[in-house]
Amino acid sequence: MLSLLCTTENSQSHVLEVHPTSVIPPIIDIAYLSYSQRIYLVKAYIDANVGQAALTILKPLMYGTPHYPIMILAAQCYAELNDPAQALEYYKKAQSLVKSKEDLNVATLGQNKMQDWIDARLLPPVIVAPVYDSTPNQTHITHHTSQSVQKISTCASCQDILTAKQYLQMNQAEQAIKILTPLTKNASFETSILMAQAYAEINQPWQALTYYKKALSTAKKSYEHTAALYGLAKIQFWLGKYYAAKSTYTRILEYTTDAHDIELAKAGIIKSEAYADRPILGYHSIPNQPITTPEMLIAAAQTTLWADQSDLTDHLLTKYQSITRTINPRSNLGRDLEDIQWQTALSVHPNVLTFSEFFSLDSEQFFLLHSSADYRRYWNYEFQSFVGFDQKHYHQLSSQLNAEGV
């Protein structure tokens, strides 16, 4: 729901320079590759905008029992090859094979994207009628013509928007900004939100904040408000404006009924409260229902840990291992998870044995050796048992002192 799509054919200006896909075969022998290795290679070719090579590798996997991931990849291949009709068919096949709401969203958005692309191709040419003095019929004709011109103008700008999105997908935000900047004079919602994403990509959060606000001011549909508010909240959180971020995340709940978006917004509220040094308030904001997203799991785990409820943190991490396994360890969520797991293990480990040793020697040759061993049994956060062994050894050669105590 939070993804935005604008689709049309590539424009002649600002088009990414790539080699013709029709002459690029796979660069390695795929006969000995495993299924997962072939899928990885297909995705790599798609990311590089080499649709024909991706399709060559994927075709042997498209026969037999259809599977959702294969259908999605096939649709993306045909989209790269400028065949939206064929891509639409595979998105429909993928939709019939979905097993989760997230998969359904991907397939549905893909269908919408291809349908928009097909509709843009079928758009009729515009015939500009002359403008005469006002009569009812002539006024109607003039109004109709201006609407058509507006459609064509919007379609033309979409061509640059599509190319800018391609640059963003390739982590070339500066190129995307160059293409989008001329469109900001009469900025549409999508232009503003893409500019915001591009500036966030190059670590310019204040510029991103400005464009997310512009996107919000031009949003008309509920999903546009949701997307703009979500981006705005993330930037506010990045800048340490935790109370503002909490307020923005709360506003998202006014515009969406999608369960996934609602959980992301609530996760943002909880995390904002925790980072604003109010973890107990965040703890009480955790919804009493199953967690389905990594964002909510990390927010709930951080909040319970910082609210001195490490037992609950350990319970969450154990219960939702299926979610933690999907988190990329190199992502921000992955780094948060690593820190949470380390602190939780340190807090709730049932048996902790700690050794320490200290010695000192002063100018009068008085030597002190202090050794200790401490054992802690963790029952839960409220109840813990401690037992320790402490030994001190004193020695001074000039006074023939040699003593120790336990």
XYZ file of C-alpha atoms in Angstrom:
406
model
C 0.000 0.000 0.000
C 2.876 2.335 0.745
C 4.510 1.735 -2.627
C 3.699 4.191 -5.404
C 3.566 3.234 -9.032
C 3.527 5.354 -12.186
C 3.809 3.459 -15.422
C 4.123 4.329 -19.052
C 6.511 3.706 -21.875
C 10.064 4.990 -21.610
C 10.546 8.515 -22.896
C 13.211 9.387 -25.429
C 14.766 11.910 -23.042
C 16.654 10.794 -19.955
C 16.316 7.102 -20.878
C 18.862 4.885 -19.125
C 21.541 3.684 -21.502
C 21.602 -0.105 -21.460
C 22.758 -2.682 -23.949
C 20.073 -4.212 -26.178
C 18.686 -7.104 -24.181
C 18.025 -9.135 -27.309
C 21.746 -9.783 -27.785
C 22.750 -10.448 -24.178
C 22.818 -14.176 -23.372
C 23.529 -15.485 -19.886
C 27.235 -14.994 -19.270
C 27.691 -18.353 -17.535
C 26.621 -21.924 -18.154
C 23.457 -22.382 -16.097
C 23.188 -26.140 -16.572
C 24.904 -26.867 -13.283
C 23.222 -24.151 -11.224
C 20.773 -25.007 -8.457
C 17.213 -23.669 -8.360
C 18.095 -20.950 -5.833
C 21.189 -19.930 -7.827
C 19.090 -19.554 -10.984
C 16.525 -17.432 -9.149
C 19.314 -15.246 -7.784
C 20.722 -14.782 -11.289
C 17.277 -13.940 -12.711
C 16.802 -11.249 -10.070
C 20.264 -9.860 -10.774
C 19.499 -9.531 -14.503
C 16.131 -7.880 -13.748
C 17.807 -5.383 -11.406
C 20.275 -4.618 -14.210
C 17.382 -4.043 -16.669
C 18.443 -7.022 -18.801
C 15.065 -8.658 -19.251
C 15.897 -11.022 -22.118
C 18.766 -12.688 -20.266
C 16.589 -13.021 -17.163
C 13.791 -14.598 -19.184
C 16.192 -17.049 -20.871
C 17.212 -18.417 -17.472
C 13.684 -18.355 -16.061
C 11.818 -20.095 -18.909
C 12.791 -23.690 -17.969
C 11.385 -23.010 -14.493
C 8.054 -21.722 -15.836
C 6.872 -25.137 -16.994
C 5.065 -27.597 -14.763
C 3.244 -26.611 -11.571
C 3.084 -22.797 -11.371
C 4.570 -21.104 -8.305
C 4.013 -17.554 -7.108
C 7.696 -16.403 -7.144
C 8.214 -17.720 -10.683
C 5.081 -15.969 -11.968
C 6.137 -12.662 -10.399
C 9.612 -12.894 -11.915
C 8.129 -13.775 -15.307
C 5.900 -10.698 -15.129
C 8.900 -8.504 -14.298
C 10.882 -9.976 -17.195
C 8.135 -9.182 -19.718
C 7.775 -5.700 -18.264
C 11.496 -5.150 -18.861
C 10.931 -6.284 -22.454
C 8.202 -3.642 -22.935
C 5.442 -6.259 -23.141
C 2.892 -5.085 -20.578
C 0.130 -7.350 -21.896
C 2.174 -10.496 -21.291
C 3.371 -9.144 -17.942
C -0.254 -8.503 -16.949
C -1.129 -12.146 -17.626
C 1.643 -13.389 -15.355
C 0.700 -10.936 -12.593
C -2.827 -12.388 -12.779
C -1.427 -15.911 -12.504
C 0.656 -14.823 -9.521
C -2.417 -13.318 -7.859
C -4.185 -16.675 -8.073
C -1.289 -18.316 -6.191
C -0.812 -15.886 -3.299
C -0.489 -17.202 0.246
C -0.103 -13.955 2.180
C -1.456 -10.417 2.132
C 1.970 -9.077 1.216
C 2.100 -11.328 -1.857
C -1.399 -10.215 -2.789
C -0.367 -6.545 -2.583
C 2.646 -7.137 -4.856
C 0.602 -8.995 -7.471
C -2.256 -6.465 -7.375
C 0.049 -3.452 -7.682
C 1.828 -5.161 -10.575
C -1.488 -5.696 -12.351
C -2.443 -2.064 -11.847
C 0.925 -0.929 -13.163
C 0.659 -2.994 -16.342
C -2.967 -1.977 -16.919
C -2.027 1.703 -16.617
C 0.798 1.131 -19.089
C -1.568 -0.519 -21.582
C -4.123 2.271 -21.138
C -1.436 4.886 -21.806
C -0.578 3.172 -25.100
C -4.224 3.222 -26.142
C -4.700 6.936 -25.339
C -6.213 8.610 -28.447
C -4.408 11.483 -30.175
C -5.457 14.980 -29.211
C -7.140 17.236 -31.765
C -7.091 20.837 -30.635
C -10.301 22.573 -31.638
C -10.278 26.323 -32.302
C -11.711 28.541 -29.597
C -14.660 30.698 -30.665
C -16.845 33.161 -28.864
C -18.925 31.479 -26.240
C -21.775 29.273 -27.260
C -22.801 26.221 -25.214
C -21.440 23.715 -27.743
C -18.206 25.563 -28.436
C -17.545 26.036 -24.740
C -18.000 22.308 -24.229
C -15.557 21.511 -27.068
C -12.910 23.863 -25.699
C -13.181 22.357 -22.215
C -12.923 18.805 -23.601
C -9.768 19.693 -25.549
C -8.036 21.173 -22.503
C -8.722 17.994 -20.543
C -7.123 15.883 -23.297
C -4.067 18.117 -23.465
C -3.735 17.821 -19.695
C -3.843 14.002 -19.982
C -1.095 13.974 -22.603
C 1.027 16.409 -20.593
C 0.657 14.258 -17.496
C 1.576 11.159 -19.513
C 4.719 12.872 -20.814
C 5.817 13.797 -17.308
C 5.194 10.189 -16.269
C 7.834 9.108 -18.760
C 10.467 11.116 -16.873
C 9.044 9.915 -13.566
C 9.421 6.305 -14.657
C 13.050 6.893 -15.632
C 13.675 8.637 -12.294
C 12.244 5.610 -10.503
C 14.640 3.391 -12.429
C 17.550 5.514 -11.227
C 16.283 5.281 -7.645
C 16.097 1.503 -7.920
C 19.738 1.532 -9.039
C 20.740 3.755 -6.070
C 21.483 6.702 -8.365
C 19.454 9.317 -6.524
C 21.427 12.271 -7.901
C 20.391 11.348 -11.456
C 16.777 11.003 -10.343
C 16.878 14.486 -8.797
C 18.228 15.988 -12.039
C 15.301 14.517 -13.974
C 12.650 15.429 -11.419
C 13.776 18.995 -10.636
C 12.200 20.564 -13.787
C 8.897 18.931 -12.817
C 8.822 20.528 -9.351
C 7.575 23.885 -10.620
C 4.094 22.417 -10.857
C 4.842 19.488 -8.600
C 2.407 16.620 -8.545
C 2.078 14.289 -5.604
C 4.296 11.642 -7.187
C 7.016 14.093 -8.219
C 7.223 15.438 -4.666
C 7.333 12.045 -3.026
C 10.014 10.762 -5.414
C 12.087 13.874 -4.752
C 11.721 13.201 -1.023
C 12.852 9.603 -1.457
C 15.820 10.684 -3.570
C 17.020 13.253 -1.028
C 16.633 10.703 1.760
C 18.756 8.298 -0.304
C 21.652 10.786 -0.410
C 21.363 11.599 3.318
C 19.731 15.018 3.030
C 16.830 14.596 5.484
C 15.876 18.273 5.675
C 15.317 18.440 1.921
C 13.433 15.140 2.109
C 11.275 16.593 4.884
C 10.359 19.572 2.695
C 9.255 17.412 -0.215
C 7.297 14.981 1.956
C 5.366 17.994 3.243
C 4.728 19.115 -0.347
C 3.552 15.618 -1.219
C 1.178 15.673 1.738
C -0.227 19.037 0.666
C -1.065 17.660 -2.800
C -2.331 14.255 -1.658
C -5.962 13.595 -2.577
C -6.497 9.869 -2.139
C -6.229 7.976 1.105
C -3.229 5.902 -0.025
C -1.431 9.096 -1.039
C -1.965 10.567 2.421
C -0.736 7.300 3.937
C 2.437 7.233 1.850
C 3.277 10.898 2.450
C 2.641 10.688 6.182
C 4.680 7.507 6.503
C 7.673 9.070 4.719
C 7.316 12.264 6.748
C 7.250 10.327 10.027
C 10.377 8.359 9.110
C 12.297 11.572 8.376
C 11.084 13.201 11.599
C 12.266 10.143 13.511
C 15.620 10.305 11.694
C 16.029 13.939 12.795
C 15.276 13.055 16.421
C 11.851 14.718 16.392
C 10.270 11.784 18.205
C 7.126 13.538 19.440
C 6.447 14.936 15.957
C 7.032 11.478 14.478
C 4.582 9.940 16.952
C 1.949 12.514 15.986
C 2.491 11.847 12.271
C 2.320 8.063 12.696
C -0.957 8.566 14.592
C -2.408 10.545 11.671
C -1.789 7.585 9.333
C -4.493 5.669 11.210
C -7.048 8.220 9.966
C -6.421 7.401 6.306
C -5.890 3.647 6.023
C -7.834 0.502 6.784
C -5.107 -1.821 5.535
C -3.943 -4.111 8.361
C -0.291 -4.012 7.242
C -0.190 -0.202 7.106
C -1.932 0.043 10.476
C 0.647 -2.232 12.106
C 3.524 -0.222 10.604
C 1.994 3.006 11.926
C 1.518 1.537 15.409
C 5.100 0.255 15.350
C 6.223 3.813 14.572
C 4.194 5.166 17.492
C 5.707 2.630 19.908
C 9.267 3.214 18.717
C 8.872 7.001 18.849
C 7.724 6.791 22.466
C 10.606 4.493 23.381
C 13.218 6.751 21.786
C 11.672 9.788 23.497
C 12.654 8.185 26.841
C 9.119 6.991 27.475
C 9.526 3.210 27.073
C 6.857 2.381 29.662
C 4.296 4.395 27.688
C 5.466 2.610 24.542
C 5.135 -0.732 26.338
C 1.490 0.022 27.136
C 0.919 0.959 23.469
C 1.831 -2.509 22.170
C -1.378 -3.969 20.677
C -2.680 -7.182 22.177
C -2.738 -9.110 18.909
C -0.349 -11.272 16.846
C 2.650 -9.481 15.319
C 3.050 -9.844 11.562
C 5.790 -7.346 10.578
C 9.500 -7.043 11.479
C 8.959 -3.354 12.273
C 6.399 -4.108 14.985
C 8.509 -6.930 16.426
C 11.612 -4.740 16.741
C 9.613 -1.844 18.200
C 7.916 -4.108 20.772
C 11.182 -5.845 21.679
C 13.070 -2.576 22.152
C 10.298 -1.064 24.223
C 9.883 -4.029 26.568
C 13.654 -4.284 27.012
C 14.033 -0.591 27.827
C 11.027 -0.759 30.152
C 12.907 -3.404 32.218
C 10.624 -6.188 30.993
C 13.350 -8.375 29.526
C 11.294 -11.514 30.189
C 8.716 -10.244 27.703
C 11.474 -9.330 25.234
C 12.836 -12.863 25.412
C 9.307 -14.242 24.933
C 8.760 -12.081 21.835
C 12.072 -13.073 20.243
C 11.361 -16.752 20.881
C 7.750 -16.665 19.720
C 8.420 -14.777 16.497
C 11.596 -16.444 15.256
C 9.893 -16.895 11.887
C 9.902 -13.083 11.558
C 13.432 -12.482 12.859
C 14.774 -14.922 10.269
C 13.450 -12.660 7.493
C 15.336 -9.572 8.727
C 18.443 -8.628 6.743
C 21.306 -8.485 9.300
C 22.877 -5.570 7.392
C 19.739 -3.426 7.545
C 18.858 -0.969 10.305
C 16.333 -3.467 11.642
C 19.015 -6.160 11.567
C 21.416 -4.048 13.633
C 18.633 -3.257 16.106
C 17.833 -6.964 16.373
C 21.460 -7.904 17.055
C 21.651 -5.330 19.843
C 18.341 -6.485 21.359
C 19.365 -10.152 21.290
C 22.685 -9.405 23.006
C 21.130 -7.276 25.755
C 18.283 -9.741 26.300
C 20.638 -12.721 26.592
C 22.721 -10.776 29.099
C 19.626 -9.916 31.157
C 17.777 -13.215 31.272
C 20.482 -15.888 31.089
C 19.560 -18.351 33.882
C 23.117 -18.940 35.138
C 25.735 -16.221 35.197
C 29.156 -16.780 36.757
C 31.433 -13.737 36.996
C 35.109 -13.747 38.002
C 37.131 -10.707 38.948
C 40.628 -10.035 40.275
C 42.287 -6.893 41.546
C 45.768 -6.250 42.928
C 47.697 -3.219 44.095
C 51.240 -2.442 45.252
C 52.150 0.811 47.018
C 55.473 2.568 47.676
C 55.970 0.673 50.945
C 55.738 -2.656 49.165
C 52.324 -3.391 50.601
C 50.730 -5.867 48.235
C 46.973 -6.561 48.049
C 45.341 -9.254 45.911
C 41.536 -9.302 45.824
C 39.782 -12.201 44.011
C 36.060 -12.895 43.745
C 33.616 -15.205 42.027
C 29.915 -14.328 41.823
C 27.050 -16.547 40.723
C 23.611 -15.289 39.765
C 20.554 -17.450 39.205
C 17.917 -15.656 37.098
C 14.342 -16.743 37.849
C 12.580 -13.725 36.373
C 13.025 -9.972 36.462
C 11.577 -9.652 39.995
C 13.360 -12.652 41.546
C 17.073 -13.409 41.261
C 19.476 -15.289 43.557
C 23.087 -14.321 44.235
C 25.960 -16.115 45.928
C 29.614 -15.133 45.938
C 33.100 -16.097 47.037
C 35.540 -13.345 48.045
C 39.223 -13.735 48.928
C 41.823 -11.135 49.964
C 45.553 -11.709 50.290
C 47.819 -9.175 52.083
C 51.611 -9.235 51.890
C 54.387 -6.884 52.960
C 57.961 -8.161 53.019
C 59.408 -5.450 55.346
C 56.987 -6.305 58.162
C 56.848 -9.983 57.350
C 53.128 -9.642 56.828
C 51.494 -12.480 54.945
C 47.775 -12.960 55.519
C 44.646 -13.839 53.665
C 40.922 -13.943 54.378
C 37.843 -15.350 52.789
